JSON list of C-alpha atoms in Angstrom, two decimals:
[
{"chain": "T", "resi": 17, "resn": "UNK", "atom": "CA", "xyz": [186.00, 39.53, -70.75]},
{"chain": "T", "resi": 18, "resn": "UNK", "atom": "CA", "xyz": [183.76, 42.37, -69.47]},
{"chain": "T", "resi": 19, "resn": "UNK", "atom": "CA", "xyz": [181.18, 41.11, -66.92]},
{"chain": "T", "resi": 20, "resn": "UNK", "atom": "CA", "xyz": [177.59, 42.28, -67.30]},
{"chain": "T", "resi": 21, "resn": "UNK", "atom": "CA", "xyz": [177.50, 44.01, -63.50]},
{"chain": "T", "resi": 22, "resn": "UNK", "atom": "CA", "xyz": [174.20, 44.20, -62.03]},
{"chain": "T", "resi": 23, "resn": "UNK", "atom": "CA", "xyz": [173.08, 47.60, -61.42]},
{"chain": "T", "resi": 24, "resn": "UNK", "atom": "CA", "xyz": [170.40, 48.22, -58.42]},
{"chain": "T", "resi": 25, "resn": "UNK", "atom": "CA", "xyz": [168.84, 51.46, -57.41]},
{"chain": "T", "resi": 26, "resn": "UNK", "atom": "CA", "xyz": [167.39, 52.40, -53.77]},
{"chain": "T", "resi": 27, "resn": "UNK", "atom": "CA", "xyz": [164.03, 52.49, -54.78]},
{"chain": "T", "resi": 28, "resn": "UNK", "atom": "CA", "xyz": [164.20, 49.05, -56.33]},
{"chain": "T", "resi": 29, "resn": "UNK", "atom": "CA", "xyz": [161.45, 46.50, -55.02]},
{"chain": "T", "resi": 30, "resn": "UNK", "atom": "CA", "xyz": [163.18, 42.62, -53.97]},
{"chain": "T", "resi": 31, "resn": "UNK", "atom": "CA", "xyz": [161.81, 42.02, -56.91]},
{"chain": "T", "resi": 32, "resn": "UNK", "atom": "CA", "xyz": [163.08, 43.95, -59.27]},
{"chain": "T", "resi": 33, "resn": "UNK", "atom": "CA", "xyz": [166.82, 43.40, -57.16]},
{"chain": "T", "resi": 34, "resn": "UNK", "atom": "CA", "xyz": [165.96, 39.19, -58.28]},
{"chain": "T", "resi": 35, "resn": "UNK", "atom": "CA", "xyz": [165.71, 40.13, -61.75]},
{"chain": "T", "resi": 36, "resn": "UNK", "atom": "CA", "xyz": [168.34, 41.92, -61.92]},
{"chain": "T", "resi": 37, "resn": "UNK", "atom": "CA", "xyz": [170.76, 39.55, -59.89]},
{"chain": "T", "resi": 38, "resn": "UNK", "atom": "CA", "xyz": [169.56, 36.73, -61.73]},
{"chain": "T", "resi": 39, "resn": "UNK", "atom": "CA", "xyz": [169.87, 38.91, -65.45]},
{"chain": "T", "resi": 40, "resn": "UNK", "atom": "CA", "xyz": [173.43, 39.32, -64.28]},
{"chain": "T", "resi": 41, "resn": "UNK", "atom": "CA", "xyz": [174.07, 35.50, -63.06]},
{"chain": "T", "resi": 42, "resn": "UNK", "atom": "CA", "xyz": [172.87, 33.81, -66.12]},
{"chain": "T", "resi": 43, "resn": "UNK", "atom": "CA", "xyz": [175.72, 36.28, -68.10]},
{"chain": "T", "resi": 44, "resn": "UNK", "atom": "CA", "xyz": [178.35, 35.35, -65.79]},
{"chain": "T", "resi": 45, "resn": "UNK", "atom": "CA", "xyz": [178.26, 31.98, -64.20]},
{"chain": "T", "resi": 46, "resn": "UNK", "atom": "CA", "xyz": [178.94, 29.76, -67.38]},
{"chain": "T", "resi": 47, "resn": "UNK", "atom": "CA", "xyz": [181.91, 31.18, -68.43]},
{"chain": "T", "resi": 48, "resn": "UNK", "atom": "CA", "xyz": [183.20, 31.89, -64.98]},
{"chain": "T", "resi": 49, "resn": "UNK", "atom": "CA", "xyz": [182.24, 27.48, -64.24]},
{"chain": "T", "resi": 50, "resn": "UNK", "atom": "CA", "xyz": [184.11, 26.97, -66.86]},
{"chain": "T", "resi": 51, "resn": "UNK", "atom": "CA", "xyz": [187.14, 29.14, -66.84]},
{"chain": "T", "resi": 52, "resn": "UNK", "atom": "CA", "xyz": [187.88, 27.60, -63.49]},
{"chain": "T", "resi": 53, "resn": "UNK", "atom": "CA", "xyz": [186.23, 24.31, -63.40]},
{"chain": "T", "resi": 54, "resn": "UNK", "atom": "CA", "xyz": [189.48, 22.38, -63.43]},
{"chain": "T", "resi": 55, "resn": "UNK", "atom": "CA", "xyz": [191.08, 24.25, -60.42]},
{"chain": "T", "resi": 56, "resn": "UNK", "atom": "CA", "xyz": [188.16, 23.31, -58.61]},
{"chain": "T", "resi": 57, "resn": "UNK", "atom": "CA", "xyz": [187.37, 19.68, -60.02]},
{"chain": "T", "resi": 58, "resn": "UNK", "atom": "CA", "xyz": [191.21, 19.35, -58.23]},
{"chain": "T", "resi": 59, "resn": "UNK", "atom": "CA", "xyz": [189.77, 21.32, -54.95]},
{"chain": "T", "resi": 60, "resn": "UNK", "atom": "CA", "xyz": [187.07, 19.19, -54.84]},
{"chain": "T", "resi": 61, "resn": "UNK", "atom": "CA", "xyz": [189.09, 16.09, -54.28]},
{"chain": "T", "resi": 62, "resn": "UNK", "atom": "CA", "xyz": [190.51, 17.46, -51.14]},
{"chain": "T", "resi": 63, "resn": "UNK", "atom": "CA", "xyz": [187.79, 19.94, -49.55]},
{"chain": "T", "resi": 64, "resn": "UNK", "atom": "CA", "xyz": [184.70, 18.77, -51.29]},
{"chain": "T", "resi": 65, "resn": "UNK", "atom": "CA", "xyz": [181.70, 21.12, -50.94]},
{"chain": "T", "resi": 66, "resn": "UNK", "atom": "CA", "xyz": [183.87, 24.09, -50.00]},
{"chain": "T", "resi": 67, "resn": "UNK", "atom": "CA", "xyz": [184.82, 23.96, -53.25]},
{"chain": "T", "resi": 68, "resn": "UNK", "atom": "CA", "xyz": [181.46, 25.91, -54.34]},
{"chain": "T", "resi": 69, "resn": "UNK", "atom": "CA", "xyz": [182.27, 28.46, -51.80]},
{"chain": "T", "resi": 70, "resn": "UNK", "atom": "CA", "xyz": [185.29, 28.95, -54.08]},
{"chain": "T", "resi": 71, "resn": "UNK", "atom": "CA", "xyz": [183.23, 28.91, -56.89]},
{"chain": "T", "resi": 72, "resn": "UNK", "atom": "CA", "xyz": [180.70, 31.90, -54.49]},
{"chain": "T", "resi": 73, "resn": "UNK", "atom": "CA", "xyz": [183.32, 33.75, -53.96]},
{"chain": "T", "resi": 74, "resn": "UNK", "atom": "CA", "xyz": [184.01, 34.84, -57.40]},
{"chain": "T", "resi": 75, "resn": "UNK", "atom": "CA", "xyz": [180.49, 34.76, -58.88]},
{"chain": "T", "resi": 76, "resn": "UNK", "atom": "CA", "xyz": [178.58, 36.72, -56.16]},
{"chain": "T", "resi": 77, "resn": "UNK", "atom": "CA", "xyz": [180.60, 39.66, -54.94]},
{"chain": "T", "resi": 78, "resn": "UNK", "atom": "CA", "xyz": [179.33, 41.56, -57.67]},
{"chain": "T", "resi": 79, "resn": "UNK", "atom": "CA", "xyz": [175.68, 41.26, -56.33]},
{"chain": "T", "resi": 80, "resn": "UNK", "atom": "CA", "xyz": [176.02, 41.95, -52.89]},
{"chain": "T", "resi": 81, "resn": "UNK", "atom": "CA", "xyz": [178.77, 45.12, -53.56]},
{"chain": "T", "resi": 82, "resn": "UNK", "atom": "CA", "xyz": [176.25, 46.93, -56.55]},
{"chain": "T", "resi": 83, "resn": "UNK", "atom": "CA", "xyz": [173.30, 46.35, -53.66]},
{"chain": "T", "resi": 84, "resn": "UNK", "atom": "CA", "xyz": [175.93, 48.25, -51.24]},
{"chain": "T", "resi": 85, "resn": "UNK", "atom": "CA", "xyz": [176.91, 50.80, -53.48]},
{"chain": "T", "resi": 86, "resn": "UNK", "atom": "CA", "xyz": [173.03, 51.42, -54.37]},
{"chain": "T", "resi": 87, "resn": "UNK", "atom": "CA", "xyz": [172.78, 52.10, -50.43]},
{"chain": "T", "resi": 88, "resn": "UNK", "atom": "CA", "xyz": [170.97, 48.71, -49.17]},
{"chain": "T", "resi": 89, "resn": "UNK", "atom": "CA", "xyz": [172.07, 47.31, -46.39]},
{"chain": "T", "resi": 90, "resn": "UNK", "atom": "CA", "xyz": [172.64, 43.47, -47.19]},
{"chain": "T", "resi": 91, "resn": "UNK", "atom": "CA", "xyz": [174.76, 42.18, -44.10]},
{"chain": "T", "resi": 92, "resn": "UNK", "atom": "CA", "xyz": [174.18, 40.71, -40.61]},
{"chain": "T", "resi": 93, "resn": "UNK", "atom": "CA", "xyz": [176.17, 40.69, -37.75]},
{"chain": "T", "resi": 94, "resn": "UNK", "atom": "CA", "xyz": [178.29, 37.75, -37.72]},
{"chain": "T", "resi": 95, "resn": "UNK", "atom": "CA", "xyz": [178.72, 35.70, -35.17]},
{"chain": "T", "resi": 96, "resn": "UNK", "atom": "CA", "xyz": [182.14, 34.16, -34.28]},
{"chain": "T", "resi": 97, "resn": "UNK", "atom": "CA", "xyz": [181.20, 30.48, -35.73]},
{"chain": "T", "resi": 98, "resn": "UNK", "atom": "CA", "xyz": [179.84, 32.13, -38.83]},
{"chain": "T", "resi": 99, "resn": "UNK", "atom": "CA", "xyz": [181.04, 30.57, -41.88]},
{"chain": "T", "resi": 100, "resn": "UNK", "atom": "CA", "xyz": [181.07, 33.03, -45.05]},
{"chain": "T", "resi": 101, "resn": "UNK", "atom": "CA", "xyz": [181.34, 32.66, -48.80]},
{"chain": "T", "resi": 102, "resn": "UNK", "atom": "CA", "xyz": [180.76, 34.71, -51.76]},
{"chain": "T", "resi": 103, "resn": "UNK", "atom": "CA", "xyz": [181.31, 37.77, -49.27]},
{"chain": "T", "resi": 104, "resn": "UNK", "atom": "CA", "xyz": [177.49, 37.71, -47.53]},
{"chain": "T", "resi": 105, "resn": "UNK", "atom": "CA", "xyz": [176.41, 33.76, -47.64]},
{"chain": "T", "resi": 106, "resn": "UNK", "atom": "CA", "xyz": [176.30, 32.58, -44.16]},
{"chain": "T", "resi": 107, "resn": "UNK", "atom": "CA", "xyz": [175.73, 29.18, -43.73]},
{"chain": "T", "resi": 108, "resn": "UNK", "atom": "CA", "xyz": [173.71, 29.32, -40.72]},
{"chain": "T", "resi": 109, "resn": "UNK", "atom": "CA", "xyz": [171.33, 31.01, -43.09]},
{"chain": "T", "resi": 110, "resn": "UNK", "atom": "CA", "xyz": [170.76, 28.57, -45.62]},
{"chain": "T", "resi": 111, "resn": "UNK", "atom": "CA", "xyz": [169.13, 24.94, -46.31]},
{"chain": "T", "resi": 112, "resn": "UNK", "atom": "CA", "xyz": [170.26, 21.62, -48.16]},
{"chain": "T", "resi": 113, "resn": "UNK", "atom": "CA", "xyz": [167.25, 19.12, -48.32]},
{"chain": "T", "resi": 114, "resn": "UNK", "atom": "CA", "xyz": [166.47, 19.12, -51.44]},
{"chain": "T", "resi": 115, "resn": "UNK", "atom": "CA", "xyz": [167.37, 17.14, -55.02]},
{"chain": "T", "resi": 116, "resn": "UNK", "atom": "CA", "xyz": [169.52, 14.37, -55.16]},
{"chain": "T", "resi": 117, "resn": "UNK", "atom": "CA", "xyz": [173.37, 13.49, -54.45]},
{"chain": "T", "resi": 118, "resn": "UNK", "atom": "CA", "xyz": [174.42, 14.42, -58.06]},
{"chain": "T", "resi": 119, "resn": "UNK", "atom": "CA", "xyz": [171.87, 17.55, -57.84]},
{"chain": "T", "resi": 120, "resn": "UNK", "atom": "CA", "xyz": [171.54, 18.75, -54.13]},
{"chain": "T", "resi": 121, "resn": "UNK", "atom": "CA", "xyz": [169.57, 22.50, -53.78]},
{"chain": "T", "resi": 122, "resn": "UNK", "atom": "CA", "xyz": [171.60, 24.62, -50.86]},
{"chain": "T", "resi": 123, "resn": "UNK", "atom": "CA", "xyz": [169.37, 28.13, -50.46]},
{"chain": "T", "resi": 124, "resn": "UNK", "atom": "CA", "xyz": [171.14, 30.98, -48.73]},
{"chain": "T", "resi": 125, "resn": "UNK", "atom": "CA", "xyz": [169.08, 34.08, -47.72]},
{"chain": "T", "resi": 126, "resn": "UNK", "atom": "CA", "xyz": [169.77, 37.48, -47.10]},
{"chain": "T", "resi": 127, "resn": "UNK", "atom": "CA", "xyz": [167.25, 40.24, -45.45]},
{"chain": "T", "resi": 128, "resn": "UNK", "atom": "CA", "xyz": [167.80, 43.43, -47.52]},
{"chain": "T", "resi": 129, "resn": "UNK", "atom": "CA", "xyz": [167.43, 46.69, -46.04]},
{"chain": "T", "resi": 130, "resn": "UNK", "atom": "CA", "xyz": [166.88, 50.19, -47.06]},
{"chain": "T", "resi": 131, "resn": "UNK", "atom": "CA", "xyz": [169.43, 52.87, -46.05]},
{"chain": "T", "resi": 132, "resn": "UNK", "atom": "CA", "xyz": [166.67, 53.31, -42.99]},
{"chain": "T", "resi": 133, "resn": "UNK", "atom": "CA", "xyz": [167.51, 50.01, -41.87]},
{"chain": "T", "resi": 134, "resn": "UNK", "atom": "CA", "xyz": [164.03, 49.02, -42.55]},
{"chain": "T", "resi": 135, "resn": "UNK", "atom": "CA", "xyz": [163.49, 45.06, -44.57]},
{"chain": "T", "resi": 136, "resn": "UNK", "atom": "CA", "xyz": [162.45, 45.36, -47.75]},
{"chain": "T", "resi": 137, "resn": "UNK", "atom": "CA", "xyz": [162.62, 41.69, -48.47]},
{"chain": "T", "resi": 138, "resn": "UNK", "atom": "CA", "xyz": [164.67, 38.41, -48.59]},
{"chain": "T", "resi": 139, "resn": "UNK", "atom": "CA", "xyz": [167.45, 37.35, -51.34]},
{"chain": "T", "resi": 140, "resn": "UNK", "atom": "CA", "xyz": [167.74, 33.65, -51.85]},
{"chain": "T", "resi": 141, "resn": "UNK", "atom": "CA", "xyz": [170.45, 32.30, -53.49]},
{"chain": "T", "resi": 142, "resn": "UNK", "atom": "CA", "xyz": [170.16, 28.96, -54.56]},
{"chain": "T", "resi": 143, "resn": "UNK", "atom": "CA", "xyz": [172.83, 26.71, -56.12]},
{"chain": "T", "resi": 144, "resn": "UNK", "atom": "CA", "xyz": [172.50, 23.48, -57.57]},
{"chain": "T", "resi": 145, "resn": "UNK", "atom": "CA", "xyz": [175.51, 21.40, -56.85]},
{"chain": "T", "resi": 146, "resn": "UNK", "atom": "CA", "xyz": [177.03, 17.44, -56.83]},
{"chain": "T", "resi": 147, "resn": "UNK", "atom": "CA", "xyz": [178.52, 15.71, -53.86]},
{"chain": "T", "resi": 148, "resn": "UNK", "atom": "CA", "xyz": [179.63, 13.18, -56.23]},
{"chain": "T", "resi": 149, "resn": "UNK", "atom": "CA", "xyz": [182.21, 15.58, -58.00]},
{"chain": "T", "resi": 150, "resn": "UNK", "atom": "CA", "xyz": [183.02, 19.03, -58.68]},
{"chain": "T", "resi": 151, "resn": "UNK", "atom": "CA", "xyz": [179.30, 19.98, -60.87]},
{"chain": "T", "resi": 152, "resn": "UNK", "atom": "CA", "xyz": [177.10, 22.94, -60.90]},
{"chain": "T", "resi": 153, "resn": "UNK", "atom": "CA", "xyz": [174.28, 21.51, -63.40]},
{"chain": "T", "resi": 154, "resn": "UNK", "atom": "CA", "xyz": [172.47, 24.99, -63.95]},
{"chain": "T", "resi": 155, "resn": "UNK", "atom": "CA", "xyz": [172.84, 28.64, -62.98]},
{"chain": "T", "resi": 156, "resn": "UNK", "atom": "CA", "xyz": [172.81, 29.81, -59.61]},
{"chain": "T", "resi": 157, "resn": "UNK", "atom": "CA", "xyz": [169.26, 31.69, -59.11]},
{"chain": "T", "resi": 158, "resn": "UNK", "atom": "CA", "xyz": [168.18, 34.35, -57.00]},
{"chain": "T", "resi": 159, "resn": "UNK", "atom": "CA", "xyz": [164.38, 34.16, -55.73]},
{"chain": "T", "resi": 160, "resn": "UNK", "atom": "CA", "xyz": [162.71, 36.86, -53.63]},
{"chain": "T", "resi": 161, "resn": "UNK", "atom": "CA", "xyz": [160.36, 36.78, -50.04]},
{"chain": "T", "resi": 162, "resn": "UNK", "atom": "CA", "xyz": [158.85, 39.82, -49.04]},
{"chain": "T", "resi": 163, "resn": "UNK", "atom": "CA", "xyz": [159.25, 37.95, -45.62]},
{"chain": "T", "resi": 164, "resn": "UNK", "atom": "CA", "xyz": [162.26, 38.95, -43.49]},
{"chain": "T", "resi": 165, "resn": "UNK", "atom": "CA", "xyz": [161.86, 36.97, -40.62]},
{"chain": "T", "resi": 166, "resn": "UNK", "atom": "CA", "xyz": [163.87, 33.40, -40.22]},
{"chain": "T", "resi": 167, "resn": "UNK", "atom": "CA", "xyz": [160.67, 31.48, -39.26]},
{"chain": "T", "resi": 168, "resn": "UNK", "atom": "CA", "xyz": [159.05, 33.13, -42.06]},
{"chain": "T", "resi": 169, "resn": "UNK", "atom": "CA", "xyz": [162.19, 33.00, -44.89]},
{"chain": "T", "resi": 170, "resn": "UNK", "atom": "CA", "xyz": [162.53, 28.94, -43.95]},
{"chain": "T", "resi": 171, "resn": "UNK", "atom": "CA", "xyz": [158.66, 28.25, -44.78]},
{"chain": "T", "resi": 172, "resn": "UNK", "atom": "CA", "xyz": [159.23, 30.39, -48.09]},
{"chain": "T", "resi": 173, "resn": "UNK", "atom": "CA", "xyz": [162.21, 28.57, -48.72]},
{"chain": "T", "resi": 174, "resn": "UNK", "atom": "CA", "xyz": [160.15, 25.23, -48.06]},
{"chain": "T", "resi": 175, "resn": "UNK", "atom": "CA", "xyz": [157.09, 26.51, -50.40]},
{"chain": "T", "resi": 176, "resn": "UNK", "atom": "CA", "xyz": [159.57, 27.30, -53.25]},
{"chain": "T", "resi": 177, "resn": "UNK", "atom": "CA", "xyz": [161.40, 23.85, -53.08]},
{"chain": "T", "resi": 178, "resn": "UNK", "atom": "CA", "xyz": [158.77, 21.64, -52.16]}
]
């Protein structure tokens, strides 16, 4: 099985980056749900939610590594507390509110930046997920802010979902 990688380039707007995440997510998540989805139907009856971070962790290194390797800078400093899946979500920088317990919304964001160090834009990631049982119901999707500040990412966040 040969994945579909994303491929990013430095002078790439957050949009274009979104498209292309997303291009590569809707290859890749199905068949990586379901190659796994017992091992983590089983998780799920012991650690619950962390069982999407396993689920993260295999589906979204891919992103965040091509953005590194195309020179953008797509970490934070973390904080000793920080809790981190799919090898850049930080929970501290996300928000569940939305949908319902079978189909609850949790949107991570990540500031990009160039190789300057200068924001070119947010990443969300959001992932549709059960607290029933172990159930993604769709594909992950990426959406884009040109906003990098939190105040700023959380009302874009609240726009998009509400």
């Amino acid at each position: 099985m040969s994945k579909q990688l994303p491929t990013f380039q430095m002078d790439m707007k957050i949009e274009e980056i979104g498209a292309e995440g997303n291009r590569y997510l809707a290859s890749e998540w199905r068949s990586l749900y379901e190659s796994i989805h017992e091992q983590l139907t089983a998780a799920f009856l012991e650690i619950e939610d962390a069982a999407y971070g396993l689920f993260l962790d295999q589906l979204m290194p891919a992103v965040f590594e091509r953005l590194e390797d195309a020179g953008f800078v797509v970490s934070e400093a973390l904080r000793e507390d920080d809790f981190v899946i799919g090898k850049n979500l930080i929970f501290r920088n996300s928000l569940e509110k939305w949908g319902t317990e079978d189909n609850r919304s949790r949107v991570f964001w990540n500031v990009i930046r160039n190789k300057e160090g200068q924001p070119i834009g947010t990443l969300l990631t959001d992932i549709s997920h059960s607290h029933l049982k172990f159930d993604i119901p769709s594909a992950p999707v990426l959406y884009t802010l040109r906003e990098s500040v939190k105040e700023q990412i959380v009302q874009g966040i609240r726009q998009l979902k509400e």
